[in-house]
């Protein structure tokens, strides 16, 4: 593969594109398009944007990802969690429905795209590692709850707002008197219908004689059927004047490409949300892409994925869209429907573009309650109570980071929630590694092996202390090493030698080097010699570049056995 | 030792106090008192506070530390770096010389004390591990430069201000025309005298027949001599009216204990500086205490040190003081002068209290330039160019964190500098551990040993992939593990089994568990069985609490050899 194709994977798969692949990709694209239309409208509403923005964000970004992404089947576009984060980020800056709100959404997509591309070019994808699984999983569960709660107002047809659970609850309670009954009727019917589709329809269709695959695909059209039926109902029963909130007139035609407006103050305010959106979008997207790629023994390249998603976001920004990423449900549908190459994404984009051109007039009479019901059904699958229970059972430490994320997200805010989780998991990790396992070791009688004195019957000398550290030495645990050695030495008045066994030490960073020098110096003051043993090659090479080995009062022994043989000889007759 | 004595070490050493110890402690206390008087005045000036505050902060805190601290010889009180941090924290909140400035200093000491005590009680001392050696060392060097630069205005007798190097330089350049010559004369004379004392006096005294120890102690009186001489000069030559800034009238008598005023808004603003002051003060103090304790094979208890320093700061807050910590120079002097127990600290406190009661009238005529010269001589020893060079030679990664700290501190601000260093070292650590060493291993012919295929001639089968990870699995490296295994599998079309050798894995956190499940799931989709080998006992115990072992498509083998023997039997005839 040429270097250019590394950065533009379309050059690779495009060259070998066949008629059979074309057919498979087309079929998948049609199914995904049918699924995407209502979802795009709904997620735009969730992000606080006009419904058509969801469609815009499902055209160019798909083409861009098809050219630059490394997953064969990932379907990008607006997704629930990122839409929520968008609403939360822009909600504090501009009022919904204003041009400023839309401009901020475009800028947010642009910033997020630029950050993703930068991370891809500079191989900074590792930054996403800050987001541990419990933090992400907790965040997604909390987002699902928050989104579902936030959609209740559309189901009930009452005005309410808020970005946290208490705010949303207060808004609902205060306005509970003004429920609009026709809206409620539509909302609950659609909700019931979609749950039936999700949980039962496939079995019913199979019982009626459809193949399992066809039945599966047909169920994906559930939301589209709900959209069509409620548009019809709203038009026939003239529900608009009865207080049922409708989507309203949507500008026909495609967006004219244009750069977002770059306002420095706005960039400053959106920088942190853009970073969090980038990281969370990337982590989610890569995880979906990797799962799907593995099924066909294909592989994805995480650093190139950053670029693919980044270009997709830039594409979204210049076509009046908002931040996008790879979606789980749509990618699975794309994969199951038989998509073989990213060309399926391009065909989907064409499908959405056609819908934007020709179907939008119909959408004016779509009740918002239908979209709200679609969102609720979609996001409740994000709530993963089993995962919470699993983490609780596995590790209380990891659970506390997860709990902080969930509570922070629900009660303080989306960004704060993620940041709280990240900070806590870093703190806990530091705590966990700050006390590495250390063992005082002695010689197994008659062998060259050394074992923990607390677990084995071993030989030790009161004049020699042998300590093994089971972790690399770096700034987080180096002070503990100093403390432990100081404590062990203080307990042993006859001590003449300390030997540090470094068989498990892969890194000694500058902090640890300083600590070793300090330990050496302190032991020297106390009249004790300090030795190392079993130092690994690369660690030794690095130590040789310093003065440490010259200052070391003792020696570096190849093995612990050598150390004991050398240090213990003179005393052996008297101590044994 | 009783449990109470663990928290109140004075109960331990106080019980065994003898007449001989009393004499030694008294001698040390007298010497330290003589050294502390000018230092306390100077550091208070550096913190932007009236000179007497430095004396107040050197009385009660010493008594408090003597009761609660675990070091026998640590001398607490105002120190240069913490004084600079105090000036920087309060400088943005109140104007120097106002009661609000003083109130903020007291509150800062209280907050810092409360944080230290909380960290001690909840065993949170590990938080200090965030500060790596290069960050601390860089910060102290930068602080030294910043402090010295900031004192130049007193030496020149010109008005200037600023908390960063550019601000200070601008202030000096703008006012360079208004240099006060008598001030400059005093400042440079004292500077020259103190340098002579520091670099030559000891040798001269020894040549004159004094013992090395007496000569050493005499040189400590250098600053006091400079203070006395310049007070005399200022009084005799009546320098005040000639524009030489003097310390001015100091209220006689001891401070009346009083709580600081608790203002919520002020607490919010001072919280971060208080935390940084606590952490840096603690790290410095513990390092000094540990060095001195080691010389006599004593030990200190870091968690109890937090409480000792915390109580000292609360004591400072209620006696009109400001944040204090254990000082390097004074502790070494205390130790060298023969102090044996913390009682020496109590005697020093009495000495300072007597000075506050009876000597303060004399200090009114002390030129500020004298104190500035004292500070400059003291802090230039903080600038450690050798340490910078050493870190550069040892590790560019560690150096970059150090450089960020130094540049941040000098050019942006004291707090930002530390925070930049901490964030960068965390990022770099995460980067370093996010790509753990992984090796594809094969069997050394005729043995039960497995080695890296790239370094040794080993036997492998195209159907079995054996991978060894040389690090614990946790959130920072778990995605890399997924990526690497996916890539290795994609290269091997005939693959049937993957065996992960866990001999170096001490922890599998919840993120890593999820990743292992994901890898198992993906391999299963690709028709590959996933096995583990050489899993450590504690790790296995934890895995048994999950469903992972039930879902695992393969087995957990006690040794890699067992794994190969079991998985490879059927194929052996065909592959070898």
CSV table of C-alpha atoms in Angstrom, one decimal, chain B residues 13 30 41 140 197 235 238 283 351 483 494 502 505 526 573:
chain,number,residue,atom,x,y,z
B,13,UNK,CA,10.2,11.5,73.2
B,30,UNK,CA,20.2,29.6,70.3
B,41,UNK,CA,11.8,39.4,58.7
B,140,UNK,CA,12.2,25.7,43.0
B,197,UNK,CA,30.6,35.0,54.8
B,235,UNK,CA,20.7,55.4,62.7
B,238,UNK,CA,20.3,59.2,59.5
B,283,UNK,CA,7.1,17.5,49.7
B,351,UNK,CA,13.9,32.7,71.6
B,483,UNK,CA,-5.2,-2.6,18.8
B,494,UNK,CA,-4.4,-19.5,9.6
B,502,UNK,CA,0.1,-12.7,31.9
B,505,UNK,CA,0.4,-8.5,35.0
B,526,UNK,CA,-13.4,-14.5,13.8
B,573,UNK,CA,3.1,-33.9,13.1
